Amino acid sequence: MTTTTVKLHDGAALDVEISGDGPTVLLPVNPRPVEGTKAEEMRKWGVDPALGRSLIDGLADAFRVVAFDYENHVLANPKADTLSPANVAADLLAVADAAGAGRFAYYGYSWLALSGLQLAIRTDRLSGLVMGGYPPIGGPYAEMLAVTTATHAMSSPEPPAAPAEPAEPAEPGDWSKAEVTMSPDQTKQFVTLYEALRGFDDRAVQDRVTCPRLCFAGSADVIEYDQRWGGVRVDIAGPFLNRRAELESLGWEVRVLDGLDHTGAMQPPAVLPVLRPWLQAHLAVD
């Protein structure tokens, strides 16, 4: 294993961990397991505290895995006005450059899958693209703009005009009732991202994705947000279930993970049986 650092579009430094040999795969995951009380809370929500480490270890015997915790990086170094699709793609390319990877595959989940699509339409360096938990066509861009705008409003330091009703504790898995714990700058950067994607036509850009590509999601990946969060329905599973033939006609291999929700479909026992054999089938040895 080796480590390096890379400067991103705003000058902030990001740690990069490189493990294994073989075709290069970029993984925007945390290579260090979470411990203590935070780990216990993650387990209650069905999240593996060692998710990133498990994915790395599940691939590093066959691939050169370039791991970097981009999500926690942007939370620690908020890019309130600059987290645009173009800058995210530039950051991912900077990671590849720092790792000495001319060509590379990329796997991302949720908004990091969306980021992979933005990368794919801006570079010809991808040897493979895997999007988990976000559809390549029919993506909920408007709905996520509503959710992130509401999240940003709730993170505002301004006091509410009237006393708010105390919120009931969220049950594990009920993301619509989770409380906002991020700062205004942390939440604003995601508004910036989805605002830049307002009106983005993911169907129209498909001819710009030229590498082998796979997408997957859980069949139960639907979140109903109440009015505090914009009152929208974020349906990730829908396009996978209803537009599968169209996706396949556009060159996507499609996997639907039966019964899994957004959290369940991102866990290593669900991801690795899909991701690893696909990468082995499609990536040539460098």
PDB file of C-alpha atoms in Angstrom:
ATOM      1  CA  MET A   1       0.000   0.000   0.000  1.00  0.00           C
ATOM      2  CA  THR A   2       1.179   3.528  -0.791  1.00  0.00           C
ATOM      3  CA  THR A   3      -0.276   6.929  -0.020  1.00  0.00           C
ATOM      4  CA  THR A   4      -0.144  10.278  -1.720  1.00  0.00           C
ATOM      5  CA  THR A   5      -1.999  13.585  -1.615  1.00  0.00           C
ATOM      6  CA  VAL A   6      -3.644  15.617  -4.319  1.00  0.00           C
ATOM      7  CA  LYS A   7      -4.710  19.261  -4.478  1.00  0.00           C
ATOM      8  CA  LEU A   8      -8.278  19.684  -5.621  1.00  0.00           C
ATOM      9  CA  HIS A   9      -9.927  22.506  -7.532  1.00  0.00           C
ATOM     10  CA  ASP A  10     -10.098  24.771  -4.462  1.00  0.00           C
ATOM     11  CA  GLY A  11      -6.529  24.061  -3.335  1.00  0.00           C
ATOM     12  CA  ALA A  12      -7.556  21.731  -0.489  1.00  0.00           C
ATOM     13  CA  ALA A  13      -5.445  18.588  -0.086  1.00  0.00           C
ATOM     14  CA  LEU A  14      -6.994  15.110  -0.236  1.00  0.00           C
ATOM     15  CA  ASP A  15      -5.314  11.909   0.947  1.00  0.00           C
ATOM     16  CA  VAL A  16      -5.204   9.031  -1.528  1.00  0.00           C
ATOM     17  CA  GLU A  17      -4.478   5.387  -0.641  1.00  0.00           C
ATOM     18  CA  ILE A  18      -3.307   2.958  -3.338  1.00  0.00           C
ATOM     19  CA  SER A  19      -3.543  -0.811  -2.807  1.00  0.00           C
ATOM     20  CA  GLY A  20      -2.928  -3.840  -5.022  1.00  0.00           C
ATOM     21  CA  ASP A  21      -1.818  -4.339  -8.608  1.00  0.00           C
ATOM     22  CA  GLY A  22      -3.632  -4.635 -11.905  1.00  0.00           C
ATOM     23  CA  PRO A  23      -6.077  -2.407 -13.775  1.00  0.00           C
ATOM     24  CA  THR A  24      -6.741   0.805 -11.849  1.00  0.00           C
ATOM     25  CA  VAL A  25     -10.102   1.351 -10.163  1.00  0.00           C
ATOM     26  CA  LEU A  26     -10.958   4.666  -8.474  1.00  0.00           C
ATOM     27  CA  LEU A  27     -13.094   4.254  -5.352  1.00  0.00           C
ATOM     28  CA  PRO A  28     -14.336   7.385  -3.543  1.00  0.00           C
ATOM     29  CA  VAL A  29     -14.601   5.648  -0.159  1.00  0.00           C
ATOM     30  CA  ASN A  30     -13.165   6.029   3.317  1.00  0.00           C
ATOM     31  CA  PRO A  31     -10.334   3.486   3.679  1.00  0.00           C
ATOM     32  CA  ARG A  32     -10.336   3.786   7.480  1.00  0.00           C
ATOM     33  CA  PRO A  33     -13.055   1.992   9.472  1.00  0.00           C
ATOM     34  CA  VAL A  34     -15.147   4.223  11.702  1.00  0.00           C
ATOM     35  CA  GLU A  35     -14.928   3.330  15.391  1.00  0.00           C
ATOM     36  CA  GLY A  36     -16.638   4.080  18.696  1.00  0.00           C
ATOM     37  CA  THR A  37     -20.096   5.545  19.183  1.00  0.00           C
ATOM     38  CA  LYS A  38     -20.301   6.775  15.593  1.00  0.00           C
ATOM     39  CA  ALA A  39     -19.734   3.210  14.389  1.00  0.00           C
ATOM     40  CA  GLU A  40     -22.557   1.974  16.617  1.00  0.00           C
ATOM     41  CA  GLU A  41     -24.910   4.606  15.221  1.00  0.00           C
ATOM     42  CA  MET A  42     -23.965   3.609  11.671  1.00  0.00           C
ATOM     43  CA  ARG A  43     -24.748  -0.025  12.420  1.00  0.00           C
ATOM     44  CA  LYS A  44     -28.227   0.965  13.670  1.00  0.00           C
ATOM     45  CA  TRP A  45     -28.862   2.454  10.215  1.00  0.00           C
ATOM     46  CA  GLY A  46     -27.550  -0.663   8.490  1.00  0.00           C
ATOM     47  CA  VAL A  47     -24.255   0.900   7.423  1.00  0.00           C
ATOM     48  CA  ASP A  48     -20.978  -1.007   7.668  1.00  0.00           C
ATOM     49  CA  PRO A  49     -18.500   1.212   9.594  1.00  0.00           C
ATOM     50  CA  ALA A  50     -15.744  -0.449   7.539  1.00  0.00           C
ATOM     51  CA  LEU A  51     -17.600  -0.102   4.233  1.00  0.00           C
ATOM     52  CA  GLY A  52     -14.707   1.475   2.338  1.00  0.00           C
ATOM     53  CA  ARG A  53     -12.111  -0.878   3.793  1.00  0.00           C
ATOM     54  CA  SER A  54     -14.273  -3.883   2.931  1.00  0.00           C
ATOM     55  CA  LEU A  55     -14.628  -2.766  -0.697  1.00  0.00           C
ATOM     56  CA  ILE A  56     -10.889  -2.109  -1.007  1.00  0.00           C
ATOM     57  CA  ASP A  57      -9.969  -5.475   0.498  1.00  0.00           C
ATOM     58  CA  GLY A  58     -12.507  -7.191  -1.734  1.00  0.00           C
ATOM     59  CA  LEU A  59     -10.844  -5.839  -4.887  1.00  0.00           C
ATOM     60  CA  ALA A  60      -7.162  -5.229  -4.134  1.00  0.00           C
ATOM     61  CA  ASP A  61      -6.032  -8.779  -4.901  1.00  0.00           C
ATOM     62  CA  ALA A  62      -7.069  -8.303  -8.554  1.00  0.00           C
ATOM     63  CA  PHE A  63      -6.961  -4.538  -9.122  1.00  0.00           C
ATOM     64  CA  ARG A  64      -4.954  -1.450  -8.304  1.00  0.00           C
ATOM     65  CA  VAL A  65      -7.441   0.288  -6.033  1.00  0.00           C
ATOM     66  CA  VAL A  66      -7.134   4.061  -5.639  1.00  0.00           C
ATOM     67  CA  ALA A  67      -9.234   4.984  -2.598  1.00  0.00           C
ATOM     68  CA  PHE A  68     -10.033   8.523  -1.474  1.00  0.00           C
ATOM     69  CA  ASP A  69     -12.684   9.761   0.944  1.00  0.00           C
ATOM     70  CA  TYR A  70     -14.172  12.482  -1.240  1.00  0.00           C
ATOM     71  CA  GLU A  71     -17.476  12.704   0.622  1.00  0.00           C
ATOM     72  CA  ASN A  72     -15.937  13.328   4.033  1.00  0.00           C
ATOM     73  CA  HIS A  73     -13.400  15.614   2.385  1.00  0.00           C
ATOM     74  CA  VAL A  74     -16.090  17.951   1.058  1.00  0.00           C
ATOM     75  CA  LEU A  75     -17.769  17.926   4.468  1.00  0.00           C
ATOM     76  CA  ALA A  76     -14.488  18.842   6.183  1.00  0.00           C
ATOM     77  CA  ASN A  77     -13.567  21.363   3.461  1.00  0.00           C
ATOM     78  CA  PRO A  78     -16.920  22.710   2.222  1.00  0.00           C
ATOM     79  CA  LYS A  79     -16.956  23.984  -1.341  1.00  0.00           C
ATOM     80  CA  ALA A  80     -20.091  26.043  -0.875  1.00  0.00           C
ATOM     81  CA  ASP A  81     -19.954  27.880  -4.188  1.00  0.00           C
ATOM     82  CA  THR A  82     -17.692  25.633  -6.248  1.00  0.00           C
ATOM     83  CA  LEU A  83     -18.977  22.051  -5.973  1.00  0.00           C
ATOM     84  CA  SER A  84     -20.073  22.072  -9.603  1.00  0.00           C
ATOM     85  CA  PRO A  85     -20.223  19.009 -11.867  1.00  0.00           C
ATOM     86  CA  ALA A  86     -17.219  20.274 -13.843  1.00  0.00           C
ATOM     87  CA  ASN A  87     -15.141  20.834 -10.702  1.00  0.00           C
ATOM     88  CA  VAL A  88     -16.068  17.438  -9.275  1.00  0.00           C
ATOM     89  CA  ALA A  89     -14.980  15.803 -12.536  1.00  0.00           C
ATOM     90  CA  ALA A  90     -11.744  17.804 -12.441  1.00  0.00           C
ATOM     91  CA  ASP A  91     -11.129  16.612  -8.881  1.00  0.00           C
ATOM     92  CA  LEU A  92     -11.602  12.976  -9.902  1.00  0.00           C
ATOM     93  CA  LEU A  93      -9.181  13.415 -12.793  1.00  0.00           C
ATOM     94  CA  ALA A  94      -6.693  15.042 -10.413  1.00  0.00           C
ATOM     95  CA  VAL A  95      -6.886  11.940  -8.195  1.00  0.00           C
ATOM     96  CA  ALA A  96      -6.199   9.723 -11.210  1.00  0.00           C
ATOM     97  CA  ASP A  97      -3.249  11.927 -12.175  1.00  0.00           C
ATOM     98  CA  ALA A  98      -1.830  11.768  -8.642  1.00  0.00           C
ATOM     99  CA  ALA A  99      -2.078   7.973  -8.792  1.00  0.00           C
ATOM    100  CA  GLY A 100      -0.325   7.894 -12.168  1.00  0.00           C
ATOM    101  CA  ALA A 101      -3.356   6.353 -13.866  1.00  0.00           C
ATOM    102  CA  GLY A 102      -3.725   7.239 -17.533  1.00  0.00           C
ATOM    103  CA  ARG A 103      -6.808   5.054 -17.840  1.00  0.00           C
ATOM    104  CA  PHE A 104      -8.960   3.866 -14.974  1.00  0.00           C
ATOM    105  CA  ALA A 105     -12.356   2.528 -14.004  1.00  0.00           C
ATOM    106  CA  TYR A 106     -14.592   4.370 -11.568  1.00  0.00           C
ATOM    107  CA  TYR A 107     -17.246   3.148  -9.120  1.00  0.00           C
ATOM    108  CA  GLY A 108     -19.395   5.564  -7.140  1.00  0.00           C
ATOM    109  CA  TYR A 109     -22.643   5.254  -5.194  1.00  0.00           C
ATOM    110  CA  SER A 110     -25.501   7.754  -4.875  1.00  0.00           C
ATOM    111  CA  TRP A 111     -24.282  11.317  -5.595  1.00  0.00           C
ATOM    112  CA  LEU A 112     -20.825   9.884  -6.220  1.00  0.00           C
ATOM    113  CA  ALA A 113     -22.398   7.752  -8.961  1.00  0.00           C
ATOM    114  CA  LEU A 114     -23.912  10.897 -10.436  1.00  0.00           C
ATOM    115  CA  SER A 115     -20.385  12.333 -10.291  1.00  0.00           C
ATOM    116  CA  GLY A 116     -19.126   9.361 -12.277  1.00  0.00           C
ATOM    117  CA  LEU A 117     -21.568  10.146 -15.088  1.00  0.00           C
ATOM    118  CA  GLN A 118     -20.380  13.763 -15.084  1.00  0.00           C
ATOM    119  CA  LEU A 119     -16.814  12.474 -15.304  1.00  0.00           C
ATOM    120  CA  ALA A 120     -17.626  10.098 -18.157  1.00  0.00           C
ATOM    121  CA  ILE A 121     -19.053  12.839 -20.382  1.00  0.00           C
ATOM    122  CA  ARG A 122     -15.928  14.949 -19.864  1.00  0.00           C
ATOM    123  CA  THR A 123     -13.070  12.491 -20.434  1.00  0.00           C
ATOM    124  CA  ASP A 124     -12.062   9.579 -22.651  1.00  0.00           C
ATOM    125  CA  ARG A 125      -9.796   8.114 -19.971  1.00  0.00           C
ATOM    126  CA  LEU A 126     -12.386   5.814 -18.397  1.00  0.00           C
ATOM    127  CA  SER A 127     -11.935   2.090 -18.938  1.00  0.00           C
ATOM    128  CA  GLY A 128     -15.184   1.367 -17.105  1.00  0.00           C
ATOM    129  CA  LEU A 129     -17.954   3.159 -15.208  1.00  0.00           C
ATOM    130  CA  VAL A 130     -20.119   1.657 -12.468  1.00  0.00           C
ATOM    131  CA  MET A 131     -23.007   3.690 -11.067  1.00  0.00           C
ATOM    132  CA  GLY A 132     -24.691   2.384  -7.927  1.00  0.00           C
ATOM    133  CA  GLY A 133     -27.779   3.884  -6.319  1.00  0.00           C
ATOM    134  CA  TYR A 134     -28.396   6.515  -9.003  1.00  0.00           C
ATOM    135  CA  PRO A 135     -29.888   5.913 -12.464  1.00  0.00           C
ATOM    136  CA  PRO A 136     -27.973   6.899 -15.623  1.00  0.00           C
ATOM    137  CA  ILE A 137     -31.246   8.090 -17.192  1.00  0.00           C
ATOM    138  CA  GLY A 138     -34.281   9.510 -15.450  1.00  0.00           C
ATOM    139  CA  GLY A 139     -32.258  10.694 -12.492  1.00  0.00           C
ATOM    140  CA  PRO A 140     -34.105  12.625  -9.752  1.00  0.00           C
ATOM    141  CA  TYR A 141     -32.226  15.883 -10.275  1.00  0.00           C
ATOM    142  CA  ALA A 142     -35.167  18.206  -9.571  1.00  0.00           C
ATOM    143  CA  GLU A 143     -36.174  16.205  -6.500  1.00  0.00           C
ATOM    144  CA  MET A 144     -32.644  16.269  -5.103  1.00  0.00           C
ATOM    145  CA  LEU A 145     -32.456  20.015  -5.691  1.00  0.00           C
ATOM    146  CA  ALA A 146     -35.623  20.368  -3.592  1.00  0.00           C
ATOM    147  CA  VAL A 147     -34.218  18.135  -0.832  1.00  0.00           C
ATOM    148  CA  THR A 148     -30.841  19.868  -0.714  1.00  0.00           C
ATOM    149  CA  THR A 149     -32.435  23.324  -0.799  1.00  0.00           C
ATOM    150  CA  ALA A 150     -34.632  22.372   2.158  1.00  0.00           C
ATOM    151  CA  THR A 151     -31.636  20.877   3.960  1.00  0.00           C
ATOM    152  CA  HIS A 152     -29.697  24.093   3.466  1.00  0.00           C
ATOM    153  CA  ALA A 153     -32.607  26.155   4.809  1.00  0.00           C
ATOM    154  CA  MET A 154     -32.771  23.975   7.928  1.00  0.00           C
ATOM    155  CA  SER A 155     -29.029  24.353   8.500  1.00  0.00           C
ATOM    156  CA  SER A 156     -29.264  28.145   8.519  1.00  0.00           C
ATOM    157  CA  PRO A 157     -27.931  29.760  11.712  1.00  0.00           C
ATOM    158  CA  GLU A 158     -30.890  32.159  11.705  1.00  0.00           C
ATOM    159  CA  PRO A 159     -33.432  31.319  14.470  1.00  0.00           C
ATOM    160  CA  PRO A 160     -36.859  30.172  13.278  1.00  0.00           C
ATOM    161  CA  ALA A 161     -39.613  32.773  13.189  1.00  0.00           C
ATOM    162  CA  ALA A 162     -41.751  30.706  15.552  1.00  0.00           C
ATOM    163  CA  PRO A 163     -40.965  27.860  17.944  1.00  0.00           C
ATOM    164  CA  ALA A 164     -40.780  24.625  15.998  1.00  0.00           C
ATOM    165  CA  GLU A 165     -42.514  21.485  17.134  1.00  0.00           C
ATOM    166  CA  PRO A 166     -39.997  19.070  18.638  1.00  0.00           C
ATOM    167  CA  ALA A 167     -39.069  16.494  16.052  1.00  0.00           C
ATOM    168  CA  GLU A 168     -39.635  12.839  16.798  1.00  0.00           C
ATOM    169  CA  PRO A 169     -36.425  10.791  16.784  1.00  0.00           C
ATOM    170  CA  ALA A 170     -35.889   9.213  13.397  1.00  0.00           C
ATOM    171  CA  GLU A 171     -36.178   5.472  13.230  1.00  0.00           C
ATOM    172  CA  PRO A 172     -33.140   3.809  11.653  1.00  0.00           C
ATOM    173  CA  GLY A 173     -33.712   3.762   7.907  1.00  0.00           C
ATOM    174  CA  ASP A 174     -36.187   6.676   7.891  1.00  0.00           C
ATOM    175  CA  TRP A 175     -33.981   9.279   6.227  1.00  0.00           C
ATOM    176  CA  SER A 176     -36.919  11.662   5.754  1.00  0.00           C
ATOM    177  CA  LYS A 177     -37.063  12.298   9.516  1.00  0.00           C
ATOM    178  CA  ALA A 178     -33.324  12.573  10.179  1.00  0.00           C
ATOM    179  CA  GLU A 179     -32.183  15.860  11.682  1.00  0.00           C
ATOM    180  CA  VAL A 180     -29.791  18.230   9.917  1.00  0.00           C
ATOM    181  CA  THR A 181     -26.405  18.288  11.632  1.00  0.00           C
ATOM    182  CA  MET A 182     -24.384  19.918   8.850  1.00  0.00           C
ATOM    183  CA  SER A 183     -23.313  23.565   8.705  1.00  0.00           C
ATOM    184  CA  PRO A 184     -24.725  26.031   6.157  1.00  0.00           C
ATOM    185  CA  ASP A 185     -21.565  25.820   4.048  1.00  0.00           C
ATOM    186  CA  GLN A 186     -21.686  22.036   4.096  1.00  0.00           C
ATOM    187  CA  THR A 187     -25.278  21.948   2.890  1.00  0.00           C
ATOM    188  CA  LYS A 188     -24.928  24.808   0.412  1.00  0.00           C
ATOM    189  CA  GLN A 189     -22.337  22.932  -1.639  1.00  0.00           C
ATOM    190  CA  PHE A 190     -24.910  20.266  -2.505  1.00  0.00           C
ATOM    191  CA  VAL A 191     -27.401  22.968  -3.506  1.00  0.00           C
ATOM    192  CA  THR A 192     -24.636  24.314  -5.753  1.00  0.00           C
ATOM    193  CA  LEU A 193     -24.176  20.864  -7.291  1.00  0.00           C
ATOM    194  CA  TYR A 194     -27.842  20.200  -8.003  1.00  0.00           C
ATOM    195  CA  GLU A 195     -28.528  23.786  -9.057  1.00  0.00           C
ATOM    196  CA  ALA A 196     -25.861  23.348 -11.736  1.00  0.00           C
ATOM    197  CA  LEU A 197     -27.705  20.178 -12.822  1.00  0.00           C
ATOM    198  CA  ARG A 198     -31.082  21.910 -13.083  1.00  0.00           C
ATOM    199  CA  GLY A 199     -32.505  20.803 -16.395  1.00  0.00           C
ATOM    200  CA  PHE A 200     -29.657  18.355 -17.054  1.00  0.00           C
ATOM    201  CA  ASP A 201     -30.766  15.898 -19.757  1.00  0.00           C
ATOM    202  CA  ASP A 202     -29.103  12.628 -18.823  1.00  0.00           C
ATOM    203  CA  ARG A 203     -30.705  10.857 -21.799  1.00  0.00           C
ATOM    204  CA  ALA A 204     -29.189  13.306 -24.283  1.00  0.00           C
ATOM    205  CA  VAL A 205     -25.586  12.768 -23.092  1.00  0.00           C
ATOM    206  CA  GLN A 206     -25.557   8.987 -23.375  1.00  0.00           C
ATOM    207  CA  ASP A 207     -23.649   8.983 -26.656  1.00  0.00           C
ATOM    208  CA  ARG A 208     -20.779  10.682 -24.809  1.00  0.00           C
ATOM    209  CA  VAL A 209     -20.370   7.709 -22.459  1.00  0.00           C
ATOM    210  CA  THR A 210     -18.175   5.411 -24.538  1.00  0.00           C
ATOM    211  CA  CYS A 211     -16.624   3.035 -21.984  1.00  0.00           C
ATOM    212  CA  PRO A 212     -18.124  -0.234 -20.694  1.00  0.00           C
ATOM    213  CA  ARG A 213     -20.776   0.634 -18.105  1.00  0.00           C
ATOM    214  CA  LEU A 214     -22.800  -0.979 -15.376  1.00  0.00           C
ATOM    215  CA  CYS A 215     -25.553   0.415 -13.163  1.00  0.00           C
ATOM    216  CA  PHE A 216     -27.324  -1.125 -10.182  1.00  0.00           C
ATOM    217  CA  ALA A 217     -29.787  -0.214  -7.452  1.00  0.00           C
ATOM    218  CA  GLY A 218     -32.003  -1.848  -4.876  1.00  0.00           C
ATOM    219  CA  SER A 219     -35.555  -2.614  -5.978  1.00  0.00           C
ATOM    220  CA  ALA A 220     -36.856  -0.841  -2.845  1.00  0.00           C
ATOM    221  CA  ASP A 221     -34.780   2.321  -3.291  1.00  0.00           C
ATOM    222  CA  VAL A 222     -37.497   4.955  -2.884  1.00  0.00           C
ATOM    223  CA  ILE A 223     -37.558   7.694  -0.230  1.00  0.00           C
ATOM    224  CA  GLU A 224     -40.658   9.771   0.532  1.00  0.00           C
ATOM    225  CA  TYR A 225     -39.619  13.107   2.044  1.00  0.00           C
ATOM    226  CA  ASP A 226     -42.066  15.127   4.114  1.00  0.00           C
ATOM    227  CA  GLN A 227     -42.661  18.858   3.636  1.00  0.00           C
ATOM    228  CA  ARG A 228     -39.695  19.840   5.799  1.00  0.00           C
ATOM    229  CA  TRP A 229     -37.471  18.214   3.181  1.00  0.00           C
ATOM    230  CA  GLY A 230     -39.249  19.538   0.123  1.00  0.00           C
ATOM    231  CA  GLY A 231     -42.178  17.109   0.039  1.00  0.00           C
ATOM    232  CA  VAL A 232     -40.746  15.053  -2.808  1.00  0.00           C
ATOM    233  CA  ARG A 233     -40.447  11.397  -3.722  1.00  0.00           C
ATOM    234  CA  VAL A 234     -36.922  10.381  -4.654  1.00  0.00           C
ATOM    235  CA  ASP A 235     -37.412   7.253  -6.734  1.00  0.00           C
ATOM    236  CA  ILE A 236     -34.061   5.693  -7.562  1.00  0.00           C
ATOM    237  CA  ALA A 237     -35.444   2.230  -8.314  1.00  0.00           C
ATOM    238  CA  GLY A 238     -38.056   3.445 -10.808  1.00  0.00           C
ATOM    239  CA  PRO A 239     -35.824   3.970 -13.849  1.00  0.00           C
ATOM    240  CA  PHE A 240     -34.076   0.635 -13.230  1.00  0.00           C
ATOM    241  CA  LEU A 241     -37.404  -1.188 -13.116  1.00  0.00           C
ATOM    242  CA  ASN A 242     -39.344   0.752 -15.759  1.00  0.00           C
ATOM    243  CA  ARG A 243     -36.659   1.757 -18.267  1.00  0.00           C
ATOM    244  CA  ARG A 244     -34.386  -1.263 -18.126  1.00  0.00           C
ATOM    245  CA  ALA A 245     -34.730  -2.103 -21.830  1.00  0.00           C
ATOM    246  CA  GLU A 246     -33.900   1.492 -22.725  1.00  0.00           C
ATOM    247  CA  LEU A 247     -30.847   1.457 -20.468  1.00  0.00           C
ATOM    248  CA  GLU A 248     -29.640  -1.767 -22.024  1.00  0.00           C
ATOM    249  CA  SER A 249     -30.195  -0.400 -25.541  1.00  0.00           C
ATOM    250  CA  LEU A 250     -27.908   2.492 -24.578  1.00  0.00           C
ATOM    251  CA  GLY A 251     -25.112   0.086 -23.616  1.00  0.00           C
ATOM    252  CA  TRP A 252     -25.677  -0.212 -19.869  1.00  0.00           C
ATOM    253  CA  GLU A 253     -25.575  -3.519 -18.061  1.00  0.00           C
ATOM    254  CA  VAL A 254     -28.273  -3.341 -15.412  1.00  0.00           C
ATOM    255  CA  ARG A 255     -28.582  -5.100 -12.070  1.00  0.00           C
ATOM    256  CA  VAL A 256     -31.543  -4.758  -9.699  1.00  0.00           C
ATOM    257  CA  LEU A 257     -30.884  -5.978  -6.164  1.00  0.00           C
ATOM    258  CA  ASP A 258     -34.124  -7.509  -4.965  1.00  0.00           C
ATOM    259  CA  GLY A 259     -35.644  -6.058  -1.799  1.00  0.00           C
ATOM    260  CA  LEU A 260     -32.793  -3.702  -0.954  1.00  0.00           C
ATOM    261  CA  ASP A 261     -33.233  -0.007  -0.177  1.00  0.00           C
ATOM    262  CA  HIS A 262     -30.705   2.781  -0.722  1.00  0.00           C
ATOM    263  CA  THR A 263     -28.649   1.842   2.326  1.00  0.00           C
ATOM    264  CA  GLY A 264     -28.802  -1.899   1.828  1.00  0.00           C
ATOM    265  CA  ALA A 265     -27.654  -1.766  -1.792  1.00  0.00           C
ATOM    266  CA  MET A 266     -24.467   0.115  -0.901  1.00  0.00           C
ATOM    267  CA  GLN A 267     -23.153  -2.409   1.623  1.00  0.00           C
ATOM    268  CA  PRO A 268     -20.156  -4.571   0.607  1.00  0.00           C
ATOM    269  CA  PRO A 269     -22.029  -7.925   0.677  1.00  0.00           C
ATOM    270  CA  ALA A 270     -24.418  -6.480  -1.931  1.00  0.00           C
ATOM    271  CA  VAL A 271     -21.869  -4.524  -3.977  1.00  0.00           C
ATOM    272  CA  LEU A 272     -18.904  -6.886  -4.313  1.00  0.00           C
ATOM    273  CA  PRO A 273     -20.777  -9.779  -5.974  1.00  0.00           C
ATOM    274  CA  VAL A 274     -21.917  -7.305  -8.646  1.00  0.00           C
ATOM    275  CA  LEU A 275     -18.854  -5.077  -8.940  1.00  0.00           C
ATOM    276  CA  ARG A 276     -15.940  -7.489  -8.809  1.00  0.00           C
ATOM    277  CA  PRO A 277     -16.971  -9.957 -11.564  1.00  0.00           C
ATOM    278  CA  TRP A 278     -18.026  -7.096 -13.830  1.00  0.00           C
ATOM    279  CA  LEU A 279     -14.654  -5.372 -13.435  1.00  0.00           C
ATOM    280  CA  GLN A 280     -12.850  -8.676 -14.048  1.00  0.00           C
ATOM    281  CA  ALA A 281     -14.852  -9.225 -17.243  1.00  0.00           C
ATOM    282  CA  HIS A 282     -14.373  -5.735 -18.671  1.00  0.00           C
ATOM    283  CA  LEU A 283     -10.989  -4.380 -17.581  1.00  0.00           C
ATOM    284  CA  ALA A 284      -7.941  -5.367 -19.590  1.00  0.00           C
ATOM    285  CA  VAL A 285      -4.631  -5.743 -17.769  1.00  0.00           C
ATOM    286  CA  ASP A 286      -2.650  -2.519 -18.082  1.00  0.00           C
TER     287      ASP A 286
END
